[in-house]
mmCIF file of C-alpha atoms and ligand atoms in Angstrom:
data_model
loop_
_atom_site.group_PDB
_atom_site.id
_atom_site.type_symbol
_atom_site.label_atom_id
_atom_site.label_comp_id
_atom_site.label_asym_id
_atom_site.label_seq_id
_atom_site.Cartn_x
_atom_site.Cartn_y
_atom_site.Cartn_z
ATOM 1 C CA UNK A 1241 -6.769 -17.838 -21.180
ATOM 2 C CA UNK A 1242 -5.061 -14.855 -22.577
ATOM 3 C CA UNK A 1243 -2.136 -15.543 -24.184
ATOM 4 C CA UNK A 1244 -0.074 -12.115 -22.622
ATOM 5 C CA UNK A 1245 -0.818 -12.973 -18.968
ATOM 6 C CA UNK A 1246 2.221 -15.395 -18.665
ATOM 7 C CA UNK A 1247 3.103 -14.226 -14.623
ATOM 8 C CA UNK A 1248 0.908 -12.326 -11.950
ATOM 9 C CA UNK A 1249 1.568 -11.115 -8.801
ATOM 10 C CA UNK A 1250 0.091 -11.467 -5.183
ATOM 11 C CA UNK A 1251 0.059 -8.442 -2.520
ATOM 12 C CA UNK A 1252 -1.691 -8.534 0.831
ATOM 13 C CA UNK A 1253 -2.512 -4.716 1.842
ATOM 14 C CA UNK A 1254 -3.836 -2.685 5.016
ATOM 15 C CA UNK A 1255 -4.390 -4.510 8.021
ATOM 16 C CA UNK A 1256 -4.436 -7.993 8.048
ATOM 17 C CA UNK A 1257 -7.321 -10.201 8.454
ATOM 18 C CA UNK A 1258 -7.709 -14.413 9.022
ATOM 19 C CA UNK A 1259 -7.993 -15.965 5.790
ATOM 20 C CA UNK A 1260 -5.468 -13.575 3.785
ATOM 21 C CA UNK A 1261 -3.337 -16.691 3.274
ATOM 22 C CA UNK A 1262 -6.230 -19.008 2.476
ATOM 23 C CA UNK A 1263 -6.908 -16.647 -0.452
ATOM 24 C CA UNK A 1264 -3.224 -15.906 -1.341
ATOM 25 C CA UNK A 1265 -2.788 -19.638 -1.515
ATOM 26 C CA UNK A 1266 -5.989 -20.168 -3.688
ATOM 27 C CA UNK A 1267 -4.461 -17.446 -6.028
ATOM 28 C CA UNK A 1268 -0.807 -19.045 -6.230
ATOM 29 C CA UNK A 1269 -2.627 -23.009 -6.754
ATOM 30 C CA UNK A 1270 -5.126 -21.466 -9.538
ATOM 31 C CA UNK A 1271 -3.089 -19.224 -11.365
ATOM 32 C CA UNK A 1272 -0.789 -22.325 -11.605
ATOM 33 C CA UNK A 1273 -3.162 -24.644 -12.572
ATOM 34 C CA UNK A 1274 -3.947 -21.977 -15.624
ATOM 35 C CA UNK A 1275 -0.312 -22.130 -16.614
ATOM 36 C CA UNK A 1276 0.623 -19.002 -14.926
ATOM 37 C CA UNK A 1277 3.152 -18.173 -12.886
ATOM 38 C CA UNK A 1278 3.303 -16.256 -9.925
ATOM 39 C CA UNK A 1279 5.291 -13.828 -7.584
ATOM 40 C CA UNK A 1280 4.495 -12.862 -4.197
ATOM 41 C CA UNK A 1281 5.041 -9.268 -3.579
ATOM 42 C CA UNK A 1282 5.917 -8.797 0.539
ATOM 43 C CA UNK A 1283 4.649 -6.126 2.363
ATOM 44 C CA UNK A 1284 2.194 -4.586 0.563
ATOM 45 C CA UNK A 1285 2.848 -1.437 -1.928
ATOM 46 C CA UNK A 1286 5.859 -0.919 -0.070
ATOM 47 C CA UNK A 1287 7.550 -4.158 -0.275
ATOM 48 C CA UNK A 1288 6.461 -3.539 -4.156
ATOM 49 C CA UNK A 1289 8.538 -0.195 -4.776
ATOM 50 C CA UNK A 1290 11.496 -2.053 -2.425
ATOM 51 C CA UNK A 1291 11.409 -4.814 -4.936
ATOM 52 C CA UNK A 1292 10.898 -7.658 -2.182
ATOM 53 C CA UNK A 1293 8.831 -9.834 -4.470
ATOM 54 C CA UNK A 1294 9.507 -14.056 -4.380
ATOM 55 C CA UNK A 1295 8.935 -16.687 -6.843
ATOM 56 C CA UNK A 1296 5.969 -18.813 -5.652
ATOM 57 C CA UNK A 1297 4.702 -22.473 -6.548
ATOM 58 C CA UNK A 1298 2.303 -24.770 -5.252
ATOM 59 C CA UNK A 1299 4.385 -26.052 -2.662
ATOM 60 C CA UNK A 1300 5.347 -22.319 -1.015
ATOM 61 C CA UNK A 1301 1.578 -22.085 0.208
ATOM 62 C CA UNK A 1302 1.517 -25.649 1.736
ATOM 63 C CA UNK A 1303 0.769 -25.605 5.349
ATOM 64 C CA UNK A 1304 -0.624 -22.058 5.040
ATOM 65 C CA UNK A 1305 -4.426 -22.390 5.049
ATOM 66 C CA UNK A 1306 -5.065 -22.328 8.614
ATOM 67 C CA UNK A 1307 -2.750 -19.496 9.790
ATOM 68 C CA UNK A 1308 -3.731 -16.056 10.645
ATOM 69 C CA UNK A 1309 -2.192 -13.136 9.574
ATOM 70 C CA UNK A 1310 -0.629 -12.960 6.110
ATOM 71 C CA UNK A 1311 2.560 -14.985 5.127
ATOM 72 C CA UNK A 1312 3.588 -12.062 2.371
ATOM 73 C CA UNK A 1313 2.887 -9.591 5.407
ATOM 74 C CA UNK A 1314 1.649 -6.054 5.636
ATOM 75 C CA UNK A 1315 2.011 -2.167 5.330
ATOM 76 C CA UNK A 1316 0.474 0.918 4.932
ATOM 77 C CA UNK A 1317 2.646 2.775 2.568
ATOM 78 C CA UNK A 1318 2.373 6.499 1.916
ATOM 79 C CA UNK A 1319 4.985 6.988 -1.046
ATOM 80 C CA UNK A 1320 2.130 4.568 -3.456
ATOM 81 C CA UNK A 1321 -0.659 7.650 -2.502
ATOM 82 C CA UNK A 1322 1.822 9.725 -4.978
ATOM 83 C CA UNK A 1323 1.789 9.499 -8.803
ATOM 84 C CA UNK A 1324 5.580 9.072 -8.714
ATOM 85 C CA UNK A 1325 5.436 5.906 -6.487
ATOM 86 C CA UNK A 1326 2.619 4.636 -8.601
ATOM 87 C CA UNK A 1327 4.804 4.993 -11.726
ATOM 88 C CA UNK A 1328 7.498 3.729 -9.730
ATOM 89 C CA UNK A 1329 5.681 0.684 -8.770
ATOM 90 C CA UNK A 1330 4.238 -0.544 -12.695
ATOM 91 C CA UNK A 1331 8.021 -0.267 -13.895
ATOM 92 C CA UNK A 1332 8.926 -2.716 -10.941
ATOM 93 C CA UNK A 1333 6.088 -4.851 -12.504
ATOM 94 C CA UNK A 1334 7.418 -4.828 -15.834
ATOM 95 C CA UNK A 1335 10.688 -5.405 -15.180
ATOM 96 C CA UNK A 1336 9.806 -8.513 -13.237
ATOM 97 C CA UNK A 1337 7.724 -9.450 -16.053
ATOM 98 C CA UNK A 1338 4.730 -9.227 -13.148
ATOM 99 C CA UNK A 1339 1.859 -8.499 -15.670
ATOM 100 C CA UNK A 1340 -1.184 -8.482 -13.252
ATOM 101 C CA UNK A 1341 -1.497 -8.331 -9.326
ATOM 102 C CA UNK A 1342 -4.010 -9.897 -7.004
ATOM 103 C CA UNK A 1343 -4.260 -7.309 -4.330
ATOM 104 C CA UNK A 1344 -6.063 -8.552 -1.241
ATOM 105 C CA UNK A 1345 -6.978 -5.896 1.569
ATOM 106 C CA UNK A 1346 -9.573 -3.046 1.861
ATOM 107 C CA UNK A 1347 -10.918 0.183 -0.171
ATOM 108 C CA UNK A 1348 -7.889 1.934 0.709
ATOM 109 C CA UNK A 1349 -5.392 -1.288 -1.408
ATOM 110 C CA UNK A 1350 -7.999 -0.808 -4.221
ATOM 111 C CA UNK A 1351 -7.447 2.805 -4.880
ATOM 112 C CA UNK A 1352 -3.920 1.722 -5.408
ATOM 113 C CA UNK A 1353 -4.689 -1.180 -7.855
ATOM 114 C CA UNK A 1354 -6.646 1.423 -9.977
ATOM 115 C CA UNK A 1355 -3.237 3.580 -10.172
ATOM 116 C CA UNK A 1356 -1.878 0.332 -11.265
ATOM 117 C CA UNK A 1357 -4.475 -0.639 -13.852
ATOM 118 C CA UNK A 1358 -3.588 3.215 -14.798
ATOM 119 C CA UNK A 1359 -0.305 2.731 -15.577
ATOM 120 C CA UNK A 1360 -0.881 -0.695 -17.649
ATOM 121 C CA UNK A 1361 -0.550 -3.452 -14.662
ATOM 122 C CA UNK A 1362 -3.725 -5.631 -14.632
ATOM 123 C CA UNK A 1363 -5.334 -5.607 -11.068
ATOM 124 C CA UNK A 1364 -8.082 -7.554 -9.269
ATOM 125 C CA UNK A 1365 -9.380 -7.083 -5.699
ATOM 126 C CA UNK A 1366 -10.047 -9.294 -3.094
ATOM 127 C CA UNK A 1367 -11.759 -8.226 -0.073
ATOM 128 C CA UNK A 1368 -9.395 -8.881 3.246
ATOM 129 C CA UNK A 1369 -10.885 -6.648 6.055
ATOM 130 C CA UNK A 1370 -12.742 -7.770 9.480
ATOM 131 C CA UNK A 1371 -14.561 -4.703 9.210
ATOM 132 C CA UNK A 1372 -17.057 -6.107 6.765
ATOM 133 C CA UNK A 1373 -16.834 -2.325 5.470
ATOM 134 C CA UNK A 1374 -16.882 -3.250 2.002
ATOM 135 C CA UNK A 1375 -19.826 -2.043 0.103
ATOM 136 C CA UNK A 1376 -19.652 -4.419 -3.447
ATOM 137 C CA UNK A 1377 -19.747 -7.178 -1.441
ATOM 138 C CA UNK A 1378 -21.924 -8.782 1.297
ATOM 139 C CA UNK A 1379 -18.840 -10.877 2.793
ATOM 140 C CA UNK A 1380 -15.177 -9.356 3.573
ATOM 141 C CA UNK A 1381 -12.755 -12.367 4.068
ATOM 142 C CA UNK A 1382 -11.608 -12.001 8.004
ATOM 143 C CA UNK A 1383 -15.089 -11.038 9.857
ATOM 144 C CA UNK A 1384 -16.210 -14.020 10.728
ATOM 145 C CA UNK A 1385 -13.084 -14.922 12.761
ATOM 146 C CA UNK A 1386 -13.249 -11.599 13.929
ATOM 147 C CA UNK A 1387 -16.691 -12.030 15.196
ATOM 148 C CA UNK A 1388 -16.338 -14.995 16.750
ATOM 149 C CA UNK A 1389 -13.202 -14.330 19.040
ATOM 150 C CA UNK A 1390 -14.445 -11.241 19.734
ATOM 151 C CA UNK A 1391 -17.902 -12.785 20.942
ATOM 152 C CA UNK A 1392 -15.679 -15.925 23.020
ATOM 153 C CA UNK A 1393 -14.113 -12.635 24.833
ATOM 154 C CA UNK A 1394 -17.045 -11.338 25.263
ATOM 155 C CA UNK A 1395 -18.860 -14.229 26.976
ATOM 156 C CA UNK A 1396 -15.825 -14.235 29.457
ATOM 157 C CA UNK A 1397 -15.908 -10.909 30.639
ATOM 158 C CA UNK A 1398 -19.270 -11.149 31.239
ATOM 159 C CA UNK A 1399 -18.447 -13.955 33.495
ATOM 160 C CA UNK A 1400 -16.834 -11.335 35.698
ATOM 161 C CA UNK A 1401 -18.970 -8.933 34.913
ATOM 162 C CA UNK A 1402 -22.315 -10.919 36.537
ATOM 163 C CA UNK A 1403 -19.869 -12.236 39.372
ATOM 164 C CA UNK A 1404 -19.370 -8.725 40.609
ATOM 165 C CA UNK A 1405 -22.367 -7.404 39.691
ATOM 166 C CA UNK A 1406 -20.517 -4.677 37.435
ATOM 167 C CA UNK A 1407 -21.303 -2.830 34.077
ATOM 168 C CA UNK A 1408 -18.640 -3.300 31.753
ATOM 169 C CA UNK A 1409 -18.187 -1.662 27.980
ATOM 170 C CA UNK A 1410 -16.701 -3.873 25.645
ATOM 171 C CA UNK A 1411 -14.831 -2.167 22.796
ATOM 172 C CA UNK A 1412 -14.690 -3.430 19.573
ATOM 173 C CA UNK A 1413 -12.799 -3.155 16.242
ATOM 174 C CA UNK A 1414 -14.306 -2.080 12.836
ATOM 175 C CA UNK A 1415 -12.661 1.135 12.566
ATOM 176 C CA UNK A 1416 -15.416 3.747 11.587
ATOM 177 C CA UNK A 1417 -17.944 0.598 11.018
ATOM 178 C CA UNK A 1418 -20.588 -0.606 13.522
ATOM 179 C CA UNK A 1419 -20.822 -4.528 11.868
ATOM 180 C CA UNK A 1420 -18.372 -6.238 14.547
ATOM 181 C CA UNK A 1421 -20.316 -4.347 17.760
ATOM 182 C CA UNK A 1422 -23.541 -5.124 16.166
ATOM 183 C CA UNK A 1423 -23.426 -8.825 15.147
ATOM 184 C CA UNK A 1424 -21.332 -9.109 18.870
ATOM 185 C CA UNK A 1425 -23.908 -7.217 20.601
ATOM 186 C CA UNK A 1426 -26.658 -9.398 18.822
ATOM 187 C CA UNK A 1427 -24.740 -12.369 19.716
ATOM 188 C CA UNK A 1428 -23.696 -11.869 22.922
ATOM 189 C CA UNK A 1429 -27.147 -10.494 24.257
ATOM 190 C CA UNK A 1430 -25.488 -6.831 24.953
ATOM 191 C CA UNK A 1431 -27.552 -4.653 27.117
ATOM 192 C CA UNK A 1432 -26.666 -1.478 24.470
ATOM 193 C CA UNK A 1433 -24.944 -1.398 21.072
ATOM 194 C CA UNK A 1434 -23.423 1.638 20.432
ATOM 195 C CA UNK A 1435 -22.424 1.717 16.751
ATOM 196 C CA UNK A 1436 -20.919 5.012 14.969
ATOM 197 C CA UNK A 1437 -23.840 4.730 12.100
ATOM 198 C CA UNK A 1438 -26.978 4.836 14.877
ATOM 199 C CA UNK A 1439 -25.112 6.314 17.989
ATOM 200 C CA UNK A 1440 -26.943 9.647 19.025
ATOM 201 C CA UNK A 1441 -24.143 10.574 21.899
ATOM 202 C CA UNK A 1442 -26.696 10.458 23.979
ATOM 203 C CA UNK A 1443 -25.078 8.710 27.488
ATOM 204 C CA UNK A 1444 -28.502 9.572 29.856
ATOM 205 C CA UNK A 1445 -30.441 7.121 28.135
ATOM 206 C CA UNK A 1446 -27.674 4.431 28.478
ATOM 207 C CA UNK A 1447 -27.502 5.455 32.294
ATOM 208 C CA UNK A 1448 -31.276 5.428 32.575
ATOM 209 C CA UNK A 1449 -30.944 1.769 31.197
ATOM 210 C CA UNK A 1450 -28.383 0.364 33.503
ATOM 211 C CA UNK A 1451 -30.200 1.847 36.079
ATOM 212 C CA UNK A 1452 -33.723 -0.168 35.579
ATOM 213 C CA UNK A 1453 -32.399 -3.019 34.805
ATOM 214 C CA UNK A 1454 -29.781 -2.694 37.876
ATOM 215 C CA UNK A 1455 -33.549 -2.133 39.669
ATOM 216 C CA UNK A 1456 -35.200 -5.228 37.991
ATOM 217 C CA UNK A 1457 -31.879 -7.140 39.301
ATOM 218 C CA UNK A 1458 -29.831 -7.854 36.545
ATOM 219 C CA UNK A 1459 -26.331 -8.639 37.628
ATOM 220 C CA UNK A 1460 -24.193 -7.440 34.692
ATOM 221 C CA UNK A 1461 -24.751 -4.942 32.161
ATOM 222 C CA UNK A 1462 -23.156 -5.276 28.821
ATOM 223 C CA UNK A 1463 -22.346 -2.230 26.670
ATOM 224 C CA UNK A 1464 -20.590 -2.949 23.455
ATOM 225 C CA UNK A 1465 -18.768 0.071 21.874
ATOM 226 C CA UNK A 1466 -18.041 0.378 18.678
ATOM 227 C CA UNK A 1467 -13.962 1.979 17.670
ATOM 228 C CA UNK A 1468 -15.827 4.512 16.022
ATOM 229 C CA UNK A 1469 -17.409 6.099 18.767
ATOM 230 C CA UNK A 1470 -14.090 4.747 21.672
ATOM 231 C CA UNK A 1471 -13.531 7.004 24.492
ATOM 232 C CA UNK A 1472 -14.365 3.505 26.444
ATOM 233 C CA UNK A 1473 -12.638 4.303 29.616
ATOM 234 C CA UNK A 1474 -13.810 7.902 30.291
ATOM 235 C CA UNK A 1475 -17.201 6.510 28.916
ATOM 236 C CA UNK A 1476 -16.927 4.278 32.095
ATOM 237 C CA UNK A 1477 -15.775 6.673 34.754
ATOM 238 C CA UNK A 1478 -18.594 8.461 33.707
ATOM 239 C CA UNK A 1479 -21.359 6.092 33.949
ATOM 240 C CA UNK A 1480 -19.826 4.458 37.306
ATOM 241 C CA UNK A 1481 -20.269 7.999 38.799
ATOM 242 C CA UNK A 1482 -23.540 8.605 37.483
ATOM 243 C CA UNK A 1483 -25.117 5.196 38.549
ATOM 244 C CA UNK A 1484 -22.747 4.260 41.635
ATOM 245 C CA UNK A 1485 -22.129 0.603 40.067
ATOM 246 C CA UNK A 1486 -19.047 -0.141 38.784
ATOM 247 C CA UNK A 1487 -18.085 0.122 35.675
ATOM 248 C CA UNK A 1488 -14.531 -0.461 33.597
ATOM 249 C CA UNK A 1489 -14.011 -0.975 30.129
ATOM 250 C CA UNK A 1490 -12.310 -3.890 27.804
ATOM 251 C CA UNK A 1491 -10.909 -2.627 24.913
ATOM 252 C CA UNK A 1492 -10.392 -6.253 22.693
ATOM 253 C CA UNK A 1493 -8.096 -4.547 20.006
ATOM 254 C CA UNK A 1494 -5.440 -6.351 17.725
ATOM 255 C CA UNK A 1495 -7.030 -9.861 19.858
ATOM 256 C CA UNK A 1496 -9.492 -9.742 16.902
ATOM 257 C CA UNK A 1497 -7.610 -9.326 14.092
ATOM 258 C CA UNK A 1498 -4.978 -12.376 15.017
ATOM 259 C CA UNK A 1499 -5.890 -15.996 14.970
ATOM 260 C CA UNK A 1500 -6.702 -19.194 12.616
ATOM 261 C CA UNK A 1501 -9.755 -18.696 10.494
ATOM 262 C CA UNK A 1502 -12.685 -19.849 10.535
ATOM 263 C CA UNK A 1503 -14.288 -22.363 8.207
ATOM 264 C CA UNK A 1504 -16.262 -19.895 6.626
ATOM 265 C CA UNK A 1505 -13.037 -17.743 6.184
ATOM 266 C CA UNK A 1506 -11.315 -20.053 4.505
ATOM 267 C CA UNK A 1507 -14.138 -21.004 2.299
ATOM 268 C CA UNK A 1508 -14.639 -17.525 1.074
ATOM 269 C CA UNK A 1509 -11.018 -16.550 1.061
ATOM 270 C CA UNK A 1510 -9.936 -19.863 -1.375
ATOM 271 C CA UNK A 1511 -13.072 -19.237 -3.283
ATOM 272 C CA UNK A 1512 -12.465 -15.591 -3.843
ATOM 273 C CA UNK A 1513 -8.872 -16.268 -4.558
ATOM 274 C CA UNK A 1514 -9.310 -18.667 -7.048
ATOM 275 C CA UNK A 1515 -11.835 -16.262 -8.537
ATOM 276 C CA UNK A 1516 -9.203 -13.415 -8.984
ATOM 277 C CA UNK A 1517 -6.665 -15.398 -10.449
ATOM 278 C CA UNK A 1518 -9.143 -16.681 -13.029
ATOM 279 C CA UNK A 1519 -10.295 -13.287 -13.968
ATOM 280 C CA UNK A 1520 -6.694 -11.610 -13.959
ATOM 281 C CA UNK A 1521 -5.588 -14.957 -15.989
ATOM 282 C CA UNK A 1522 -8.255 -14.311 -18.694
ATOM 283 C CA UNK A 1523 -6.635 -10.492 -19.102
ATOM 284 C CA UNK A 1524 -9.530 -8.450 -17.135
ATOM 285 C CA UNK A 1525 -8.244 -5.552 -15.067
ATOM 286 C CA UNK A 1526 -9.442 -3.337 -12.433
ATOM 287 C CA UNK A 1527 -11.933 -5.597 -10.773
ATOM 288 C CA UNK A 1528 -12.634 -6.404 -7.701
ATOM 289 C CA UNK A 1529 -14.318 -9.607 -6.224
ATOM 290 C CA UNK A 1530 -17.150 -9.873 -4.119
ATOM 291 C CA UNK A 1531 -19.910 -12.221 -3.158
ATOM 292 C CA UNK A 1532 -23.459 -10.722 -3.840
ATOM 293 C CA UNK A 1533 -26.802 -11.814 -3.753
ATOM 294 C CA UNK A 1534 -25.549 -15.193 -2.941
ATOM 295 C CA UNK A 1535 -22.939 -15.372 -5.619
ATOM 296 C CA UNK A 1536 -19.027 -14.848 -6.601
ATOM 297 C CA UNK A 1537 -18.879 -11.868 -8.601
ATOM 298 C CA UNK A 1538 -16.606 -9.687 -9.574
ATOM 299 C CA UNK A 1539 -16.799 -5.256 -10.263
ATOM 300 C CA UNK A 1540 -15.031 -2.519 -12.168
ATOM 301 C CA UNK A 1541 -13.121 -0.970 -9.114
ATOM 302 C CA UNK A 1542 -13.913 2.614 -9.427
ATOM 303 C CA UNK A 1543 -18.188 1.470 -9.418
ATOM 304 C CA UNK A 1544 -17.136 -0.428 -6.524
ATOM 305 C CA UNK A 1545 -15.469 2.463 -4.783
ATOM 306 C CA UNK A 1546 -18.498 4.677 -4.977
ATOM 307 C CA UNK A 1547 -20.808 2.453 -3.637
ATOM 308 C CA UNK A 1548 -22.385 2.600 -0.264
ATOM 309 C CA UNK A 1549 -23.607 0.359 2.378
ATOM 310 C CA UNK A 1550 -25.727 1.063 5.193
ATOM 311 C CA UNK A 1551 -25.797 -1.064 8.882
ATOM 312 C CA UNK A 1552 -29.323 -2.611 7.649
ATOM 313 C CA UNK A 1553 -32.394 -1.059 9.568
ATOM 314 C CA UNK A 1554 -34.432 -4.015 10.602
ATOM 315 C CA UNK A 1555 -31.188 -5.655 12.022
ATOM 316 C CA UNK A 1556 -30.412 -2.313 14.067
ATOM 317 C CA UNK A 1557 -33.823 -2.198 15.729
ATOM 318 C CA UNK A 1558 -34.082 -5.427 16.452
ATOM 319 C CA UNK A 1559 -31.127 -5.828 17.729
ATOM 320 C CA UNK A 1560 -32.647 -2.901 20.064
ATOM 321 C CA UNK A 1561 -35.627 -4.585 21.155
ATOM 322 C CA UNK A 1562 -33.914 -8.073 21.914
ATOM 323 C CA UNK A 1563 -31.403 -6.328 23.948
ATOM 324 C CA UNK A 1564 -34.343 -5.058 26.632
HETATM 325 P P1 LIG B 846 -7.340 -0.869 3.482
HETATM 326 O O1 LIG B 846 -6.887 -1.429 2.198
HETATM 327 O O2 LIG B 846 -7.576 -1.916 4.513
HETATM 328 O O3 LIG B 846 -8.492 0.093 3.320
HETATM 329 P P2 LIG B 846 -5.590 1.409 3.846
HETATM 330 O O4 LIG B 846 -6.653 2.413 3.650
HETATM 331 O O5 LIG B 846 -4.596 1.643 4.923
HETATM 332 O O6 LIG B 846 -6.125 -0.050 4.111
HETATM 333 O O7 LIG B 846 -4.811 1.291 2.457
HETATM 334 C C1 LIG B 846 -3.755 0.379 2.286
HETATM 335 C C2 LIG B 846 -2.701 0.958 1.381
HETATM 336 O O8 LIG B 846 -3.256 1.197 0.085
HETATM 337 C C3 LIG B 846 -2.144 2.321 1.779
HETATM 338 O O9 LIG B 846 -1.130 2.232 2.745
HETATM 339 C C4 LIG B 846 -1.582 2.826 0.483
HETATM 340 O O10 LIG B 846 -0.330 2.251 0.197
HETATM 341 C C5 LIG B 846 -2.601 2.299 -0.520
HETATM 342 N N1 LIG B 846 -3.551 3.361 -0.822
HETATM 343 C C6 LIG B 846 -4.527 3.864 -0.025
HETATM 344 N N2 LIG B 846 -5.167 4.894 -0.617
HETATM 345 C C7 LIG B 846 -4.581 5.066 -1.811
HETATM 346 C C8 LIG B 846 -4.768 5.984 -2.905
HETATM 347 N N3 LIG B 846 -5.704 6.925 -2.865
HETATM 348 N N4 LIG B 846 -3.981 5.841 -3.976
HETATM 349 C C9 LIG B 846 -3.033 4.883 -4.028
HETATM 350 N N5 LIG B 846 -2.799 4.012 -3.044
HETATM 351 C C10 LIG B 846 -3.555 4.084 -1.951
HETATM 352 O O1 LIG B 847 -9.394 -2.294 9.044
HETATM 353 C C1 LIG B 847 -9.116 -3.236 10.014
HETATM 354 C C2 LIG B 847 -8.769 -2.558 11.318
HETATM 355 O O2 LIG B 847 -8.440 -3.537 12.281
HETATM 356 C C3 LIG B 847 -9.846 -1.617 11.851
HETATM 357 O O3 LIG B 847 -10.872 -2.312 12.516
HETATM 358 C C4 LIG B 847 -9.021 -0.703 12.713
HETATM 359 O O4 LIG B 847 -9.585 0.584 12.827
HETATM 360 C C5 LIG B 847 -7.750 -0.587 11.951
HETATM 361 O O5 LIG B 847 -7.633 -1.740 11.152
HETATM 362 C C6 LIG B 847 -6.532 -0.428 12.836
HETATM 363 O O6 LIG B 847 -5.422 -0.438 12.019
HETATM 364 P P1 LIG B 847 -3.915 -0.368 12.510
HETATM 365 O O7 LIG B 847 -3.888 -0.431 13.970
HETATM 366 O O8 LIG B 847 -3.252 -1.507 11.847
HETATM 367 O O9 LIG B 847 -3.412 0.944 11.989
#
């Protein structure tokens, strides 16, 4: 243990995600546990440069584990893009004696932990997205609860969808990020998958494929859309005048990012916590967590920002080919 980290901090960031308090309470219980205290900063990098920042102990994250959303809350905040609110926010951690911050949330929330780590505030990652748009690391903490309500929702409109014999497009989050639509469309035995990373705009071929399979008398027709590409509804009025069957869109939205997690949320999120407060306890700065190659690790942040990961190939076309 380094003998100058004596308190850290904990920040959720961006939108929230199912398992954010899972990992916020793994950070408060290790940290602890290492003879460190900590302080929960609310609202993000906002609530940071307003000062709203709590004592916590063990006991403040009791009960916590399986609720959605985050208990610190959330915010995108504009003024921490600048240098001055940067500046502005590593004096507020010094004069709170805050010497490093946990900061769980997305790409975006790690950009600001490198300002931090700048301006002489320790920072670790964690990754808190349902996107699953995180390239360092094979598992964002949130997706699989995402994923799986999205996929319950799914299964019921298709219920009506078969019933009255209607197309329906099913639009899903992931911002510009085609995991949710593709492990839903996989999972729900979609009809068409239309992910931003693969999409070719190319609506005929859709049409052409509600119509033979309208011919070889399937009921329902699934399309799932990914945010990326939207325009659900007009997509709809389009293909219900092109094919003559009916056809209305679902757009899921904020349904997916609510919720208790998962298992495998909370499993990842207490894991990864505990991992962060560890690292941040032993005096390493601007990392961030992830789970690779079937193990907790943990990368310099600006690597981890220039990485890149691709919707995997074999996974694309076969979810294709099963879909037919
Ligand atoms: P996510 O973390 O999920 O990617 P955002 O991209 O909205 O979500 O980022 C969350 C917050 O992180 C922003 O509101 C802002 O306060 C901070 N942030 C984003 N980009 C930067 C940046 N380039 N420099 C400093 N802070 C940033
Ligand atoms: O990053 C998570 C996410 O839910 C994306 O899937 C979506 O594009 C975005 O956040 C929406 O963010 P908000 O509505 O909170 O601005």
């Amino acid at each position: 243990m380094s003998a100058e980290i004596k308190t850290i901090g904990v920040l959720t960031s961006g939108g929230d995600a199912p398992g954010m308090n899972a990992a916020i309470r793994a950070v408060v219980r290790k940290a602890i546990s290492n003879g460190v205290a900590v302080k929960g900063i609310k609202r993000g990098y906002q609530g940071l440069l307003s000062e709203e920042i709590i004592d916590l102990d063990k006991k403040s994250v009791s009960d916590t584990i399986q609720k959605g959303g985050t208990i610190l809350g959330t915010a995108r905040c504009m003024e921490f893009v600048t240098e001055e609110g940067q500046l502005k926010g590593a004096e507020i951690c010094r004069k709170h004696g805050i010497d490093g911050i946990v900061v769980i949330g997305g790409d975006g929330s790690y950009r600001g932990a490198l300002a931090l780590s700048r301006n002489g505030i320790n920072t670790v990652g964690i990754p808190g997205t349902i996107d699953l748009d995180i390239a360092c690391t094979d598992y964002t903490i949130g997706f699989d609860t995402a994923i799986n309500t999205a996929m319950q929702a799914i299964d019921k409109v298709r219920d009506t969808s078969s019933s009255h014999e209607r197309c329906s497009i099913i639009e899903v989050m992931g911002r510009n990020a085609g995991y949710i639509a593709l492990w839903c469309g996989v999972a729900n035995g979609a009809e068409d998958i239309l992910i931003p990373e693969k999409y070719d705009y190319d609506e005929q071929t859709i049409i052409n494929n509600i119509i033979r399979n309208r011919k070889r008398g399937k009921k329902h027709h699934i399309i799932i859309n990914a945010e990326g590409i939207g325009h659900s509804t007009s997509m709809a009025r389009r293909i219900e005048a092109a094919t003559g069957i009916e056809t209305r869109a679902t757009i899921l939205g904020y349904m997916q990012r609510g919720g208790s997690p998962t298992c495998k949320d909370r499993f990842y999120a207490s894991i990864m916590g505990a991992y962060a407060a560890d690292i941040l306890c032993e005096g390493k700065s601007n990392r961030v967590v992830g789970f690779k190659n079937g193990a907790f690790t943990d990368f310099d942040i600006e690597e981890a920002l220039v990485m890149t990961k691709d919707i995997p190939e074999y996974e694309f076309q076969v979810s294709r080919q099963l879909s037919q």
